[in-house]
mmCIF file of C-alpha atoms in Angstrom:
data_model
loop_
_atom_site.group_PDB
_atom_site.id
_atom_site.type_symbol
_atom_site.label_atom_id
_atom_site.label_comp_id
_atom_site.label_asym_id
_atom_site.label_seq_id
_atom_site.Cartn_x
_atom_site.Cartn_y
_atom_site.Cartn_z
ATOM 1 C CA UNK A 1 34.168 -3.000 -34.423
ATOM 2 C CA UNK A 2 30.801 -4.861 -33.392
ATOM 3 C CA UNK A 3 29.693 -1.733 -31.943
ATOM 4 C CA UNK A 4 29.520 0.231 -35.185
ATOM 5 C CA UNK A 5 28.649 -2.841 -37.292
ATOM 6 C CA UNK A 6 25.178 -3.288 -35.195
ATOM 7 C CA UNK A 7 24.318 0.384 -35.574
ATOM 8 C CA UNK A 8 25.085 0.339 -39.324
ATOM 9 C CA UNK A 9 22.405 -3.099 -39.404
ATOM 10 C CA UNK A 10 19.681 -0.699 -37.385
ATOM 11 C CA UNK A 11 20.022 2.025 -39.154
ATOM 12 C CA UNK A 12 19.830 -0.347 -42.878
ATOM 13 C CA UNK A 13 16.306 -1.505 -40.536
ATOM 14 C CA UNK A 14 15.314 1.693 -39.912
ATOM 15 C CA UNK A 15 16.106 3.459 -43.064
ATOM 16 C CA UNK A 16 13.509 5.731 -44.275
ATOM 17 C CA UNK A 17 13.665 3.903 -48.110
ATOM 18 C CA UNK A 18 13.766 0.742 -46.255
ATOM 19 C CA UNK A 19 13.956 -1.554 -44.236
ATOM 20 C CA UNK A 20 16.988 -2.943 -46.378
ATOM 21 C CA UNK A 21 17.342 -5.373 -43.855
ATOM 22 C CA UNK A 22 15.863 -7.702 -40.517
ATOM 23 C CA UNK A 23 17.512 -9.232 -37.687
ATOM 24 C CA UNK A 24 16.795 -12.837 -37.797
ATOM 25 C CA UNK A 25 15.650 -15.034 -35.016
ATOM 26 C CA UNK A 26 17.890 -16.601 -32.705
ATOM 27 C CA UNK A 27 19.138 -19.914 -33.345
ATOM 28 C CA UNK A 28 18.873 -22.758 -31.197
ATOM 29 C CA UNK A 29 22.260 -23.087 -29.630
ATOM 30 C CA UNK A 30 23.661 -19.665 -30.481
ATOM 31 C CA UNK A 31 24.270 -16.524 -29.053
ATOM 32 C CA UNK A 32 24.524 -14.201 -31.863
ATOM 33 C CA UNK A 33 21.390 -12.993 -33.577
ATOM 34 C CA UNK A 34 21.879 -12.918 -37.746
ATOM 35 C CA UNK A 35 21.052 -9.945 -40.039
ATOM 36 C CA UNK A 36 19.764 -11.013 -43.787
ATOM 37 C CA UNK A 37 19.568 -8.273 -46.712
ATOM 38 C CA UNK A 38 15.571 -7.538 -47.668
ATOM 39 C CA UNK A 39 16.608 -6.569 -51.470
ATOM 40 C CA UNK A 40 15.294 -9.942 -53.023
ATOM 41 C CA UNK A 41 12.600 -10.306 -50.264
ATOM 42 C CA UNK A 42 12.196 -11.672 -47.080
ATOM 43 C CA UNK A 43 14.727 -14.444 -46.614
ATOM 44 C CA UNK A 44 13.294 -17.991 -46.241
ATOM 45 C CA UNK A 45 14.006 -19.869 -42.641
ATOM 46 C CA UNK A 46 14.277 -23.356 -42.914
ATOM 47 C CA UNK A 47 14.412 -25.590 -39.986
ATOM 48 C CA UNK A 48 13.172 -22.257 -37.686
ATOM 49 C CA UNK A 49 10.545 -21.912 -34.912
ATOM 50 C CA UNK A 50 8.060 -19.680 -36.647
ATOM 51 C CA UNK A 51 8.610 -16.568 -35.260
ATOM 52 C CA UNK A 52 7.979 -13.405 -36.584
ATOM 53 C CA UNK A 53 10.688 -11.283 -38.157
ATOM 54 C CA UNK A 54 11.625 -7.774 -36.572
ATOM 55 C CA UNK A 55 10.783 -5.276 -39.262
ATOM 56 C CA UNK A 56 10.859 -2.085 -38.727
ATOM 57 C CA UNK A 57 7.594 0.102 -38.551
ATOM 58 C CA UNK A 58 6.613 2.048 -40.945
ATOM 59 C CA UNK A 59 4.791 1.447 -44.641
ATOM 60 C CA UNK A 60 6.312 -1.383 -46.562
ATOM 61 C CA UNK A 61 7.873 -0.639 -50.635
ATOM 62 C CA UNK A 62 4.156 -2.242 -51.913
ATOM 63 C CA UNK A 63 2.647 0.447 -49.633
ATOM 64 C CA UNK A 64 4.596 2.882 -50.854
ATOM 65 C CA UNK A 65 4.484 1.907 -54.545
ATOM 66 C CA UNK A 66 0.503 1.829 -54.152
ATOM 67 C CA UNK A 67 0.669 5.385 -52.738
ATOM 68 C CA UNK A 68 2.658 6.429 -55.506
ATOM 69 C CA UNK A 69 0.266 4.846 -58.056
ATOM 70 C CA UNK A 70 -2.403 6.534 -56.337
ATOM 71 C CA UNK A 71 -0.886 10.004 -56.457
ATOM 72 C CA UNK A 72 -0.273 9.064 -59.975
ATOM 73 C CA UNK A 73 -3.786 8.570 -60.951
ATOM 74 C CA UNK A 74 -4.996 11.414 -59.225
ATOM 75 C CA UNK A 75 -2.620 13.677 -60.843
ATOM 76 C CA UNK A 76 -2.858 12.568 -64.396
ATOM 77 C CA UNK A 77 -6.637 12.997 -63.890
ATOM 78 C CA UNK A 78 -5.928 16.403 -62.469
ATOM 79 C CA UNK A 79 -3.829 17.609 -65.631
ATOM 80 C CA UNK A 80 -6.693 16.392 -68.105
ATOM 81 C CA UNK A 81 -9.562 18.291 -65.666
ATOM 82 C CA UNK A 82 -6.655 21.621 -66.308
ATOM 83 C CA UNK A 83 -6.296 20.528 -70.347
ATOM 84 C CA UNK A 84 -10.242 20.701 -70.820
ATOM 85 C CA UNK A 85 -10.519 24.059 -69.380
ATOM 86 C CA UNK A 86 -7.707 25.482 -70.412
ATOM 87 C CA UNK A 87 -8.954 24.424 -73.991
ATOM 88 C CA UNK A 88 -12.193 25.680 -73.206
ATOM 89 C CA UNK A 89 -10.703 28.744 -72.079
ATOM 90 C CA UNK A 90 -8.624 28.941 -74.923
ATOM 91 C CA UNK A 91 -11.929 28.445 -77.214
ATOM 92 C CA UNK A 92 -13.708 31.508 -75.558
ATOM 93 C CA UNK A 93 -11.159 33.586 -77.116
ATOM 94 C CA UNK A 94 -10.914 33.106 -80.511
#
């Protein structure tokens, strides 16, 4: 029913690996508020009063992605700070 079809549309905006998708503004005229996916960006409103869209809080997939990068980084240069002294540790032994 609508019931269940509404929480299914939060919880997609609320997801943890999301939001997969935002509840668009009401239209002039209309009673019913629209959902639109998020999976090839935020959807373009033509012919809208600029309002803003309701995302849901919470870091966005570039934040994420640039945390992930940055873990990355920090990592790798961890691993070759371990390689040099294990290979200096290595060295002290033979």
């Amino acid at each position: 029913d609508a019931a269940e079809v509404d929480d299914l549309l939060h919880g997609l905006q609320q997801h943890t690996d999301g939001p997969f998708v935002v509840h668009l503004p009401l239209e002039p005229g209309k009673r019913e508020r629209r959902w639109a996916q998020l999976f090839a960006g935020e959807p373009v409103l033509e012919n809208q009063p600029a309002a803003p869209l309701e995302l849901a809080a919470g870091p966005t997939r570039e934040d994420r992605i640039q945390t992930l990068e940055t873990e990355m980084a920090a990592l790798r240069s961890e691993l070759e700070t371990l390689k040099a002294e294990f290979d200096s540790f290595r060295e002290a032994f033979r």
